[in-house]
Short mmCIF file of C-alpha atoms in Angstrom, two decimals:
data_model
loop_
_atom_site.label_atom_id
_atom_site.label_comp_id
_atom_site.label_asym_id
_atom_site.label_seq_id
_atom_site.Cartn_x
_atom_site.Cartn_y
_atom_site.Cartn_z
CA UNK A 1 -29.76 8.49 -1.02
CA UNK A 2 -26.65 8.04 -3.13
CA UNK A 3 -25.83 4.47 -2.21
CA UNK A 4 -26.24 1.75 -4.77
CA UNK A 5 -26.08 -2.00 -4.30
CA UNK A 6 -23.97 -4.02 -6.70
CA UNK A 7 -23.29 -7.60 -7.57
CA UNK A 8 -20.00 -7.36 -9.42
CA UNK A 9 -16.59 -8.90 -10.02
CA UNK A 10 -14.96 -11.23 -12.53
CA UNK A 11 -17.49 -13.94 -11.70
CA UNK A 12 -20.30 -11.61 -10.56
CA UNK A 13 -19.72 -13.13 -7.17
CA UNK A 14 -19.07 -10.04 -5.03
CA UNK A 15 -21.64 -7.89 -3.25
CA UNK A 16 -20.99 -4.32 -2.27
CA UNK A 17 -22.50 -0.91 -1.64
CA UNK A 18 -21.09 2.05 -3.54
CA UNK A 19 -21.55 5.48 -2.07
CA UNK A 20 -21.33 8.14 -4.73
CA UNK A 21 -21.24 11.81 -3.66
CA UNK A 22 -23.95 14.02 -5.13
CA UNK A 23 -21.28 15.96 -6.97
CA UNK A 24 -18.29 13.75 -7.56
CA UNK A 25 -15.42 15.81 -6.33
CA UNK A 26 -12.46 13.60 -5.54
CA UNK A 27 -10.51 11.40 -7.88
CA UNK A 28 -9.70 9.28 -4.83
CA UNK A 29 -12.04 6.42 -4.01
CA UNK A 30 -12.05 4.69 -0.65
CA UNK A 31 -12.49 0.92 -0.50
CA UNK A 32 -13.31 -0.80 2.80
CA UNK A 33 -12.38 -4.44 3.33
CA UNK A 34 -14.06 -6.89 5.70
CA UNK A 35 -12.98 -6.87 9.32
CA UNK A 36 -12.59 -10.58 9.96
CA UNK A 37 -15.82 -12.35 9.03
CA UNK A 38 -18.08 -9.38 9.77
CA UNK A 39 -20.00 -8.52 6.62
CA UNK A 40 -19.43 -5.26 4.80
CA UNK A 41 -21.29 -3.00 7.27
CA UNK A 42 -18.32 -3.44 9.63
CA UNK A 43 -18.17 -3.96 13.37
CA UNK A 44 -21.13 -2.15 14.93
CA UNK A 45 -21.84 -0.60 11.51
CA UNK A 46 -18.52 1.29 11.50
CA UNK A 47 -18.13 0.99 7.72
CA UNK A 48 -21.60 2.42 7.09
CA UNK A 49 -20.99 5.41 9.35
CA UNK A 50 -17.56 6.02 7.83
CA UNK A 51 -18.49 5.67 4.16
CA UNK A 52 -21.51 7.95 4.52
CA UNK A 53 -19.41 10.58 6.24
CA UNK A 54 -16.79 10.37 3.48
CA UNK A 55 -19.49 10.57 0.81
CA UNK A 56 -20.68 13.81 2.40
CA UNK A 57 -17.14 15.13 2.10
CA UNK A 58 -16.94 14.26 -1.58
CA UNK A 59 -15.21 10.86 -1.63
CA UNK A 60 -16.68 7.92 -3.50
CA UNK A 61 -16.63 4.76 -1.39
CA UNK A 62 -17.22 1.06 -1.69
CA UNK A 63 -17.82 -1.28 1.23
CA UNK A 64 -17.92 -4.83 -0.04
CA UNK A 65 -17.54 -8.47 0.91
CA UNK A 66 -14.49 -10.42 -0.22
CA UNK A 67 -15.01 -13.84 -1.79
CA UNK A 68 -16.88 -16.23 0.56
CA UNK A 69 -17.32 -13.54 3.23
CA UNK A 70 -20.64 -11.85 4.02
CA UNK A 71 -22.89 -12.03 0.97
CA UNK A 72 -20.16 -12.73 -1.58
CA UNK A 73 -19.58 -16.15 -3.08
CA UNK A 74 -16.54 -17.93 -4.37
CA UNK A 75 -15.26 -16.87 -7.78
CA UNK A 76 -14.80 -20.53 -8.65
CA UNK A 77 -11.26 -19.80 -9.74
CA UNK A 78 -8.26 -21.70 -8.49
CA UNK A 79 -6.28 -19.01 -6.71
CA UNK A 80 -4.14 -18.62 -3.65
CA UNK A 81 -5.63 -16.54 -0.85
CA UNK A 82 -3.37 -13.62 -1.81
CA UNK A 83 -4.29 -13.84 -5.49
CA UNK A 84 -7.97 -13.95 -4.59
CA UNK A 85 -7.74 -10.92 -2.32
CA UNK A 86 -5.84 -8.93 -4.95
CA UNK A 87 -8.33 -9.91 -7.66
CA UNK A 88 -11.33 -9.08 -5.44
CA UNK A 89 -9.97 -5.66 -4.54
CA UNK A 90 -9.08 -5.05 -8.18
CA UNK A 91 -12.70 -5.84 -9.07
CA UNK A 92 -13.81 -3.39 -6.38
CA UNK A 93 -11.54 -0.63 -7.65
CA UNK A 94 -12.70 -1.19 -11.23
CA UNK A 95 -16.31 -0.86 -10.10
CA UNK A 96 -15.62 2.41 -8.32
CA UNK A 97 -13.61 3.70 -11.27
CA UNK A 98 -16.52 2.94 -13.58
CA UNK A 99 -19.21 4.37 -11.32
CA UNK A 100 -17.42 7.41 -9.93
CA UNK A 101 -14.42 7.98 -12.20
CA UNK A 102 -11.88 7.36 -9.45
CA UNK A 103 -8.30 7.02 -10.65
CA UNK A 104 -6.58 6.23 -7.36
CA UNK A 105 -7.67 4.48 -4.20
CA UNK A 106 -7.26 4.37 -0.47
CA UNK A 107 -7.82 0.98 1.14
CA UNK A 108 -9.00 0.58 4.71
CA UNK A 109 -9.11 -2.57 6.79
CA UNK A 110 -9.28 -3.63 10.41
CA UNK A 111 -7.25 -6.61 11.64
CA UNK A 112 -7.42 -9.26 8.89
CA UNK A 113 -8.85 -6.46 6.74
CA UNK A 114 -5.63 -4.52 7.36
CA UNK A 115 -3.64 -7.60 6.41
CA UNK A 116 -5.59 -7.92 3.16
CA UNK A 117 -5.23 -4.21 2.44
CA UNK A 118 -1.49 -4.60 3.05
CA UNK A 119 -1.28 -7.45 0.54
CA UNK A 120 -2.93 -5.37 -2.18
CA UNK A 121 -1.08 -2.17 -1.31
CA UNK A 122 2.22 -3.98 -1.83
CA UNK A 123 1.52 -4.72 -5.47
CA UNK A 124 -1.23 -2.57 -6.97
CA UNK A 125 -0.11 0.82 -8.32
CA UNK A 126 -3.68 2.13 -8.19
CA UNK A 127 -3.45 2.13 -4.39
CA UNK A 128 -2.31 5.58 -3.29
CA UNK A 129 -3.05 5.26 0.39
CA UNK A 130 -3.93 2.77 3.09
CA UNK A 131 -5.48 2.91 6.53
CA UNK A 132 -4.46 -0.02 8.66
CA UNK A 133 -6.47 -0.54 11.85
CA UNK A 134 -4.77 -3.00 14.21
CA UNK A 135 -2.71 -4.44 11.38
CA UNK A 136 0.66 -6.14 11.62
CA UNK A 137 2.42 -5.74 14.95
CA UNK A 138 5.05 -7.60 16.93
CA UNK A 139 6.01 -7.85 20.56
CA UNK A 140 9.23 -5.90 20.96
CA UNK A 141 11.69 -5.52 23.81
CA UNK A 142 9.96 -2.23 24.57
CA UNK A 143 6.61 -4.00 24.67
CA UNK A 144 7.88 -6.57 27.15
CA UNK A 145 9.47 -3.88 29.29
CA UNK A 146 6.23 -1.91 29.41
CA UNK A 147 4.24 -5.07 30.05
CA UNK A 148 6.34 -6.76 32.73
CA UNK A 149 8.05 -3.98 34.70
CA UNK A 150 4.85 -2.51 36.16
CA UNK A 151 3.86 -6.03 37.20
CA UNK A 152 7.13 -6.58 39.05
CA UNK A 153 6.45 -3.56 41.24
CA UNK A 154 2.77 -4.32 41.68
CA UNK A 155 2.67 -5.49 45.31
CA UNK A 156 -1.04 -6.21 45.23
CA UNK A 157 -0.46 -8.56 42.31
CA UNK A 158 2.27 -10.41 44.21
CA UNK A 159 -0.04 -10.79 47.20
CA UNK A 160 -2.79 -12.17 44.98
CA UNK A 161 -0.40 -14.65 43.38
CA UNK A 162 0.90 -15.86 46.71
CA UNK A 163 -2.53 -16.23 48.27
CA UNK A 164 -4.23 -17.90 45.31
CA UNK A 165 -1.36 -20.09 44.20
CA UNK A 166 0.57 -20.26 40.99
CA UNK A 167 -2.17 -21.98 38.99
CA UNK A 168 -4.51 -19.03 39.28
CA UNK A 169 -1.75 -16.63 38.38
CA UNK A 170 -0.91 -18.64 35.31
CA UNK A 171 -4.53 -18.69 34.22
CA UNK A 172 -4.82 -14.95 34.60
CA UNK A 173 -1.81 -14.41 32.37
CA UNK A 174 -3.32 -16.32 29.52
CA UNK A 175 -4.08 -14.17 26.51
CA UNK A 176 -7.78 -13.98 25.77
CA UNK A 177 -9.00 -15.81 22.71
CA UNK A 178 -8.93 -13.25 19.93
CA UNK A 179 -12.15 -12.58 18.10
CA UNK A 180 -10.14 -11.73 15.03
CA UNK A 181 -6.57 -12.74 14.46
CA UNK A 182 -3.93 -11.57 12.02
CA UNK A 183 -1.70 -14.39 10.82
CA UNK A 184 1.90 -13.48 11.45
CA UNK A 185 4.11 -12.39 8.60
CA UNK A 186 7.85 -11.94 9.18
CA UNK A 187 8.59 -8.54 10.63
CA UNK A 188 11.44 -7.86 8.20
CA UNK A 189 9.13 -8.54 5.28
CA UNK A 190 6.44 -6.21 6.59
CA UNK A 191 9.01 -3.54 7.38
CA UNK A 192 10.38 -3.77 3.81
CA UNK A 193 6.83 -3.59 2.47
CA UNK A 194 6.25 -0.31 4.30
CA UNK A 195 9.54 1.09 2.96
CA UNK A 196 8.50 0.13 -0.58
CA UNK A 197 5.03 1.63 -0.18
CA UNK A 198 6.45 4.94 1.01
CA UNK A 199 9.07 4.93 -1.74
CA UNK A 200 6.21 4.60 -4.25
CA UNK A 201 4.65 7.71 -2.78
CA UNK A 202 1.88 5.97 -0.87
CA UNK A 203 0.40 7.65 2.20
CA UNK A 204 -0.12 5.31 5.14
CA UNK A 205 -2.14 5.68 8.31
CA UNK A 206 -1.71 3.12 11.08
CA UNK A 207 -4.27 3.31 13.87
CA UNK A 208 -3.76 0.74 16.61
CA UNK A 209 -6.01 0.28 19.62
CA UNK A 210 -5.70 -0.80 23.21
CA UNK A 211 -7.71 -3.84 22.20
CA UNK A 212 -4.52 -5.52 20.98
CA UNK A 213 -2.60 -4.90 24.20
CA UNK A 214 -1.54 -8.54 24.25
CA UNK A 215 1.02 -7.60 21.59
CA UNK A 216 0.98 -3.80 21.21
CA UNK A 217 0.93 -1.31 24.07
CA UNK A 218 2.48 2.03 23.15
CA UNK A 219 2.81 4.45 20.25
CA UNK A 220 6.61 4.02 20.35
CA UNK A 221 6.06 0.44 19.27
CA UNK A 222 5.34 1.50 15.68
CA UNK A 223 8.97 2.51 15.29
CA UNK A 224 10.20 -0.40 17.40
CA UNK A 225 8.43 -2.75 14.99
CA UNK A 226 9.00 -1.14 11.65
CA UNK A 227 11.96 1.20 12.04
CA UNK A 228 12.64 4.73 10.72
CA UNK A 229 10.05 4.50 7.94
CA UNK A 230 7.44 5.16 10.62
CA UNK A 231 8.86 8.67 10.98
CA UNK A 232 8.48 9.45 7.29
CA UNK A 233 6.18 12.37 6.49
CA UNK A 234 3.98 10.04 4.44
CA UNK A 235 3.31 7.81 7.44
CA UNK A 236 0.92 8.73 10.22
CA UNK A 237 0.63 6.62 13.35
CA UNK A 238 -1.85 6.77 16.20
CA UNK A 239 -2.23 4.58 19.24
CA UNK A 240 -5.71 4.79 20.77
CA UNK A 241 -5.03 3.25 24.16
CA UNK A 242 -8.52 3.62 25.57
CA UNK A 243 -10.35 1.94 22.71
CA UNK A 244 -11.03 -1.72 22.16
CA UNK A 245 -10.24 -3.64 18.99
CA UNK A 246 -13.59 -3.16 17.24
CA UNK A 247 -14.59 0.26 18.60
CA UNK A 248 -17.65 -0.96 20.43
CA UNK A 249 -18.32 2.42 22.08
CA UNK A 250 -20.02 5.05 19.97
CA UNK A 251 -17.72 7.82 21.20
CA UNK A 252 -14.61 5.84 20.22
CA UNK A 253 -16.13 5.11 16.84
CA UNK A 254 -17.02 8.75 16.30
CA UNK A 255 -13.46 9.82 17.10
CA UNK A 256 -12.07 7.15 14.79
CA UNK A 257 -14.21 8.42 11.92
CA UNK A 258 -13.01 11.95 12.64
CA UNK A 259 -9.37 10.85 12.61
CA UNK A 260 -9.77 9.10 9.27
CA UNK A 261 -11.69 12.01 7.83
CA UNK A 262 -8.96 14.46 8.87
CA UNK A 263 -6.19 12.25 7.54
CA UNK A 264 -7.93 11.87 4.19
CA UNK A 265 -8.61 15.60 3.94
CA UNK A 266 -4.96 16.31 4.65
CA UNK A 267 -3.47 13.71 2.33
CA UNK A 268 -6.10 13.39 -0.39
CA UNK A 269 -7.88 16.74 -0.34
CA UNK A 270 -11.14 17.15 -2.19
CA UNK A 271 -11.06 20.06 -4.66
CA UNK A 272 -12.99 22.93 -3.10
CA UNK A 273 -15.33 23.29 -6.04
CA UNK A 274 -17.00 19.97 -5.41
CA UNK A 275 -17.00 19.96 -1.64
CA UNK A 276 -20.40 19.36 -0.12
CA UNK A 277 -21.28 20.43 3.38
CA UNK B 1 -39.33 -29.88 -4.88
CA UNK B 2 -35.81 -28.91 -5.78
CA UNK B 3 -34.56 -26.02 -7.84
CA UNK B 4 -31.07 -24.77 -8.46
CA UNK B 5 -30.81 -21.38 -6.75
CA UNK B 6 -29.67 -18.41 -8.79
CA UNK B 7 -27.48 -15.79 -7.11
CA UNK B 8 -29.23 -13.45 -4.75
CA UNK B 9 -29.91 -9.94 -6.00
CA UNK B 10 -28.85 -6.99 -3.82
CA UNK B 11 -31.33 -4.13 -4.12
CA UNK B 12 -32.83 -1.06 -2.54
CA UNK B 13 -36.60 -0.88 -2.27
CA UNK B 14 -39.40 0.97 -0.51
CA UNK B 15 -40.95 4.38 -0.96
CA UNK B 16 -37.66 6.27 -1.15
CA UNK B 17 -35.53 3.22 -1.90
CA UNK B 18 -34.26 3.46 1.66
CA UNK B 19 -34.40 -0.22 2.52
CA UNK B 20 -31.66 -2.65 1.54
CA UNK B 21 -32.50 -6.22 0.75
CA UNK B 22 -31.18 -9.38 -0.87
CA UNK B 23 -33.66 -11.32 -2.92
CA UNK B 24 -33.00 -15.02 -3.44
CA UNK B 25 -34.96 -15.98 -6.56
CA UNK B 26 -35.85 -19.49 -7.70
CA UNK B 27 -36.37 -20.84 -11.20
CA UNK B 28 -39.80 -22.43 -10.88
CA UNK B 29 -42.99 -20.65 -9.73
CA UNK B 30 -43.38 -20.94 -5.96
CA UNK B 31 -46.54 -21.32 -3.90
CA UNK B 32 -45.08 -19.27 -1.08
CA UNK B 33 -42.03 -17.20 -0.16
CA UNK B 34 -40.12 -16.51 3.04
CA UNK B 35 -39.30 -13.12 4.53
CA UNK B 36 -36.35 -13.11 6.91
CA UNK B 37 -36.76 -10.43 9.58
CA UNK B 38 -33.44 -9.53 11.15
CA UNK B 39 -32.91 -9.02 14.87
CA UNK B 40 -31.70 -5.62 16.06
CA UNK B 41 -28.35 -4.41 17.35
CA UNK B 42 -25.39 -6.75 17.59
CA UNK B 43 -27.69 -9.78 17.13
CA UNK B 44 -28.19 -8.53 13.57
CA UNK B 45 -24.48 -8.79 12.80
CA UNK B 46 -24.08 -12.08 14.65
CA UNK B 47 -26.97 -13.62 12.70
CA UNK B 48 -25.96 -12.40 9.26
CA UNK B 49 -24.27 -15.63 8.29
CA UNK B 50 -27.01 -17.96 9.49
CA UNK B 51 -29.63 -15.82 7.75
CA UNK B 52 -27.70 -16.20 4.52
CA UNK B 53 -27.31 -19.94 5.06
CA UNK B 54 -31.02 -20.26 5.77
CA UNK B 55 -31.94 -18.21 2.70
CA UNK B 56 -29.70 -20.33 0.50
CA UNK B 57 -31.16 -23.54 1.95
CA UNK B 58 -34.72 -22.35 1.36
CA UNK B 59 -33.93 -21.16 -2.17
CA UNK B 60 -32.28 -24.49 -2.94
CA UNK B 61 -35.53 -26.06 -1.77
CA UNK B 62 -37.51 -23.97 -4.27
CA UNK B 63 -38.66 -21.16 -1.96
CA UNK B 64 -37.87 -17.55 -2.87
CA UNK B 65 -36.54 -15.49 0.03
CA UNK B 66 -36.03 -11.83 0.87
CA UNK B 67 -33.58 -10.73 3.52
CA UNK B 68 -33.68 -7.04 4.40
CA UNK B 69 -32.43 -4.37 6.79
CA UNK B 70 -34.79 -2.06 8.70
CA UNK B 71 -34.29 1.70 8.43
CA UNK B 72 -31.25 2.64 10.52
CA UNK B 73 -29.76 -0.86 10.38
CA UNK B 74 -27.35 -2.73 8.10
CA UNK B 75 -27.04 -1.21 4.64
CA UNK B 76 -30.38 0.57 4.78
CA UNK B 77 -30.60 4.34 5.02
CA UNK B 78 -30.66 6.05 8.38
CA UNK B 79 -28.35 6.19 11.36
CA UNK B 80 -28.37 3.68 14.17
CA UNK B 81 -29.97 6.37 16.34
CA UNK B 82 -32.95 6.36 13.95
CA UNK B 83 -34.07 2.82 14.79
CA UNK B 84 -37.71 2.94 15.81
CA UNK B 85 -39.95 0.00 16.67
CA UNK B 86 -42.94 1.26 14.69
CA UNK B 87 -40.74 1.95 11.69
CA UNK B 88 -39.34 -1.60 11.92
CA UNK B 89 -42.89 -2.97 11.80
CA UNK B 90 -43.76 -0.70 8.85
CA UNK B 91 -40.57 -1.74 7.03
CA UNK B 92 -41.52 -5.38 7.53
CA UNK B 93 -44.89 -4.75 5.89
CA UNK B 94 -43.10 -2.96 3.05
CA UNK B 95 -40.67 -5.85 2.67
CA UNK B 96 -43.49 -8.40 2.63
CA UNK B 97 -45.14 -6.53 -0.23
CA UNK B 98 -41.84 -6.27 -2.08
CA UNK B 99 -41.41 -10.02 -1.74
CA UNK B 100 -44.94 -10.71 -2.97
CA UNK B 101 -44.22 -8.72 -6.09
CA UNK B 102 -40.85 -10.28 -6.78
CA UNK B 103 -41.79 -13.87 -5.92
CA UNK B 104 -45.18 -13.78 -7.61
CA UNK B 105 -46.99 -15.29 -4.64
CA UNK B 106 -49.27 -13.87 -1.99
CA UNK B 107 -48.36 -16.40 0.71
CA UNK B 108 -45.50 -15.15 2.85
CA UNK B 109 -43.93 -17.05 5.73
CA UNK B 110 -41.99 -14.84 8.14
CA UNK B 111 -38.92 -15.92 10.08
CA UNK B 112 -37.16 -13.87 12.74
CA UNK B 113 -34.62 -14.33 15.51
CA UNK B 114 -34.93 -12.52 18.87
CA UNK B 115 -36.41 -9.05 18.22
CA UNK B 116 -36.74 -10.03 14.56
CA UNK B 117 -39.19 -12.71 15.66
CA UNK B 118 -41.03 -10.17 17.81
CA UNK B 119 -41.25 -7.72 14.90
CA UNK B 120 -42.60 -10.41 12.57
CA UNK B 121 -45.33 -11.23 15.12
CA UNK B 122 -46.15 -7.53 15.64
CA UNK B 123 -46.39 -7.01 11.86
CA UNK B 124 -48.30 -10.21 11.15
CA UNK B 125 -51.75 -8.71 10.56
CA UNK B 126 -50.74 -5.83 8.35
CA UNK B 127 -48.09 -7.84 6.53
CA UNK B 128 -50.63 -10.67 6.02
CA UNK B 129 -48.19 -13.42 6.92
CA UNK B 130 -49.53 -16.90 6.34
CA UNK B 131 -47.14 -18.40 8.87
CA UNK B 132 -44.47 -17.30 11.33
CA UNK B 133 -41.38 -18.99 12.69
CA UNK B 134 -39.93 -17.09 15.65
CA UNK B 135 -36.55 -18.09 17.06
CA UNK B 136 -36.21 -17.13 20.73
CA UNK B 137 -38.49 -14.13 20.25
CA UNK B 138 -38.55 -11.42 22.90
CA UNK B 139 -41.93 -11.63 24.64
CA UNK B 140 -41.36 -9.15 27.44
CA UNK B 141 -39.45 -6.08 26.30
CA UNK B 142 -38.69 -4.92 29.84
CA UNK B 143 -36.69 -8.10 30.46
CA UNK B 144 -34.76 -7.47 27.25
CA UNK B 145 -34.07 -3.85 28.25
CA UNK B 146 -32.83 -4.94 31.68
CA UNK B 147 -30.57 -7.56 30.11
CA UNK B 148 -29.10 -5.08 27.64
CA UNK B 149 -28.47 -2.59 30.44
CA UNK B 150 -26.72 -5.26 32.48
CA UNK B 151 -24.54 -6.31 29.55
CA UNK B 152 -23.60 -2.71 28.83
CA UNK B 153 -22.71 -2.20 32.48
CA UNK B 154 -20.47 -5.27 32.44
CA UNK B 155 -18.85 -4.10 29.23
CA UNK B 156 -17.51 -0.98 30.96
CA UNK B 157 -15.10 -2.97 33.07
CA UNK B 158 -14.41 -5.81 30.64
CA UNK B 159 -10.65 -6.28 30.98
CA UNK B 160 -10.57 -8.57 27.96
CA UNK B 161 -11.72 -5.65 25.85
CA UNK B 162 -10.32 -2.50 27.46
CA UNK B 163 -6.85 -1.82 28.92
CA UNK B 164 -8.56 0.28 31.62
CA UNK B 165 -12.19 0.47 32.75
CA UNK B 166 -14.20 3.08 30.89
CA UNK B 167 -16.19 5.84 32.51
CA UNK B 168 -19.93 5.56 32.95
CA UNK B 169 -20.46 8.40 30.51
CA UNK B 170 -18.40 6.52 27.89
CA UNK B 171 -20.85 3.63 27.87
CA UNK B 172 -24.09 5.57 28.48
CA UNK B 173 -26.89 5.62 25.91
CA UNK B 174 -25.73 2.49 24.12
CA UNK B 175 -26.39 -1.21 23.99
CA UNK B 176 -23.50 -3.38 22.86
CA UNK B 177 -22.06 -1.19 20.16
CA UNK B 178 -25.14 0.68 19.09
CA UNK B 179 -26.55 3.99 20.25
CA UNK B 180 -29.99 3.66 21.71
CA UNK B 181 -32.53 6.41 22.11
CA UNK B 182 -35.03 7.10 24.87
CA UNK B 183 -37.79 6.48 22.35
CA UNK B 184 -36.61 3.01 21.36
CA UNK B 185 -35.88 2.16 24.95
CA UNK B 186 -39.46 3.08 25.96
CA UNK B 187 -40.92 1.22 22.99
CA UNK B 188 -39.08 -1.96 23.94
CA UNK B 189 -39.76 -1.50 27.63
CA UNK B 190 -43.49 -1.49 26.89
CA UNK B 191 -43.35 -4.46 24.53
CA UNK B 192 -45.57 -7.35 25.63
CA UNK B 193 -45.86 -9.64 22.67
CA UNK B 194 -49.27 -11.21 22.06
CA UNK B 195 -50.20 -14.02 19.73
CA UNK B 196 -49.97 -13.29 16.03
CA UNK B 197 -52.94 -13.63 13.71
CA UNK B 198 -50.95 -16.20 11.74
CA UNK B 199 -50.03 -19.70 12.96
CA UNK B 200 -46.75 -19.34 14.81
CA UNK B 201 -44.00 -21.80 15.59
CA UNK B 202 -41.45 -20.94 18.27
CA UNK B 203 -37.93 -22.33 18.17
CA UNK B 204 -36.60 -22.27 21.70
CA UNK B 205 -32.85 -22.30 22.21
CA UNK B 206 -32.71 -20.08 25.29
CA UNK B 207 -30.70 -21.28 28.24
CA UNK B 208 -32.85 -23.34 30.61
CA UNK B 209 -32.41 -20.82 33.40
CA UNK B 210 -34.18 -18.13 31.39
CA UNK B 211 -37.82 -17.62 32.32
CA UNK B 212 -39.95 -17.99 29.22
CA UNK B 213 -43.49 -18.99 28.58
CA UNK B 214 -44.31 -19.39 24.93
CA UNK B 215 -47.93 -20.34 25.59
CA UNK B 216 -49.31 -16.87 25.08
CA UNK B 217 -47.61 -16.68 21.70
CA UNK B 218 -48.44 -20.07 20.22
CA UNK B 219 -51.41 -21.32 22.22
CA UNK B 220 -50.54 -24.89 21.42
CA UNK B 221 -47.33 -26.08 23.08
CA UNK B 222 -46.81 -28.53 20.22
CA UNK B 223 -45.80 -25.49 18.16
CA UNK B 224 -42.72 -25.04 20.34
CA UNK B 225 -39.58 -26.86 19.27
CA UNK B 226 -36.55 -27.06 21.50
CA UNK B 227 -33.21 -26.53 19.75
CA UNK B 228 -29.94 -27.70 21.20
CA UNK B 229 -27.43 -26.44 22.07
CA UNK B 230 -28.62 -23.25 23.74
CA UNK B 231 -27.77 -20.08 21.83
CA UNK B 232 -25.38 -17.73 23.69
CA UNK B 233 -27.27 -14.53 22.87
CA UNK B 234 -26.20 -12.65 26.00
CA UNK B 235 -22.69 -13.93 26.65
CA UNK B 236 -20.31 -10.99 27.11
CA UNK B 237 -17.35 -13.08 25.99
CA UNK B 238 -19.03 -14.02 22.70
CA UNK B 239 -20.55 -10.72 21.67
CA UNK B 240 -18.74 -10.78 18.34
CA UNK B 241 -19.01 -14.47 17.60
CA UNK B 242 -21.41 -15.49 14.84
CA UNK B 243 -24.57 -17.35 15.81
CA UNK B 244 -24.70 -20.60 13.84
CA UNK B 245 -27.08 -23.56 14.10
CA UNK B 246 -27.53 -26.37 11.63
CA UNK B 247 -30.55 -27.75 13.53
CA UNK B 248 -32.24 -24.38 13.09
CA UNK B 249 -31.78 -24.42 9.32
CA UNK B 250 -33.04 -27.99 9.09
CA UNK B 251 -36.07 -27.26 11.27
CA UNK B 252 -37.07 -24.10 9.43
CA UNK B 253 -36.63 -25.54 5.94
CA UNK B 254 -38.60 -28.61 7.00
CA UNK B 255 -41.37 -26.48 8.48
CA UNK B 256 -41.59 -24.23 5.42
CA UNK B 257 -41.71 -27.29 3.16
CA UNK B 258 -44.62 -28.53 5.26
CA UNK B 259 -46.61 -25.32 4.71
CA UNK B 260 -47.11 -26.16 1.00
#
């Protein structure tokens, strides 16, 4: 067992679990941020499965709760949400640097976790990579085309609408209440953020799921949303149409862990000497 | 009695330090402590916040508390496939002893929601609980297994979650996000909870339509308290919504205070 529990941070208000490989091999540490209000173990224990797998590969990891989420408390400081997130993640990176000697970091977050990882990645030079799961996205013309055109030619749908009346049809078109929600940020700002990140040499991995089909429905939409930067060699994009937003099925979760593992190995390889099986 | 709670301490404990826990200490010596036994599966995640709120409320009231994760759950060692009923009971005994040592008292009150309540009852003799509070405990494991199977079946075609229905093999061998093994399934299927050796209070927030008879668990119906509103444990549309209940926290803290 190489996991250790910590209470840490500028006000000793954060709680997290550091996973330290038996032989520390990588200078890259991986920090996992809360997915919505789910505590640090992640949806269906995704963060536990992922961090342990990465530890076995030689990466030091930290899954932790941001201020007031999970088991962490408030720092008591007067800060904006963005300042608080940046300070919390800085505390997390300092802990991992002290415990495992990491000098650069990859952040990972799902939904609001992706949004928080994005905020930090924009400003902190210690962040060398980021994995955004169902992060920022916007309905594009392409999205609407892909969404509405099949419906126009769906005769069965027309028959249903005509027989049940317009009220039923309207109800069915309502978007489901999201379990997690990412507050919108202007698309131009997010696009410029990605350009800046790549210009700084950051490696970015965007993995979007079919669970956000109410605003994202095809892999082409990455480029439709964020432009040519999505084709940069330092950016990897994947659309996992079959999966839901929180990877509730074990097979989907297993494949997600594999994707992240492969991306990390490709972009932040562990020196062979320290690799554990 | 009122004491200002100090921050909870995250720790690993047990024979191989495989179990994760959070100990909520108090300043003054306490006559008893409370062990919070988590439910299993997605209920564990949904109840995390209310368990923390309850622990903080009890600690603020002068009662030390230990929250912990069974082997194969939460931050404890082991994979989700490793969850085993007997191991959960053993871990509860281990956690009770850890709490005795840290809190400096031999009197332990156990609290658990759903299967956490069932585990606390099953462990009551060996863990030497002085009192148990069980929130909607599972009495008949076969009913629970059937309900989980039905939920998992519904999940396959949940259009709010998936763009297209998933195959039967995609959803097989799991219950709401967690792999389940034949062993655990059989253990739960055979579960018929009998009365604990310790006085037990049942907090009932199940929907009225659910068949439940708490008599065999508590003996005295006065030890059953009805909580409103009903808790949506098995609602497919709220599988990832936290379970919260202020009446529960008030009832449990009041009951624990009364066990002095």
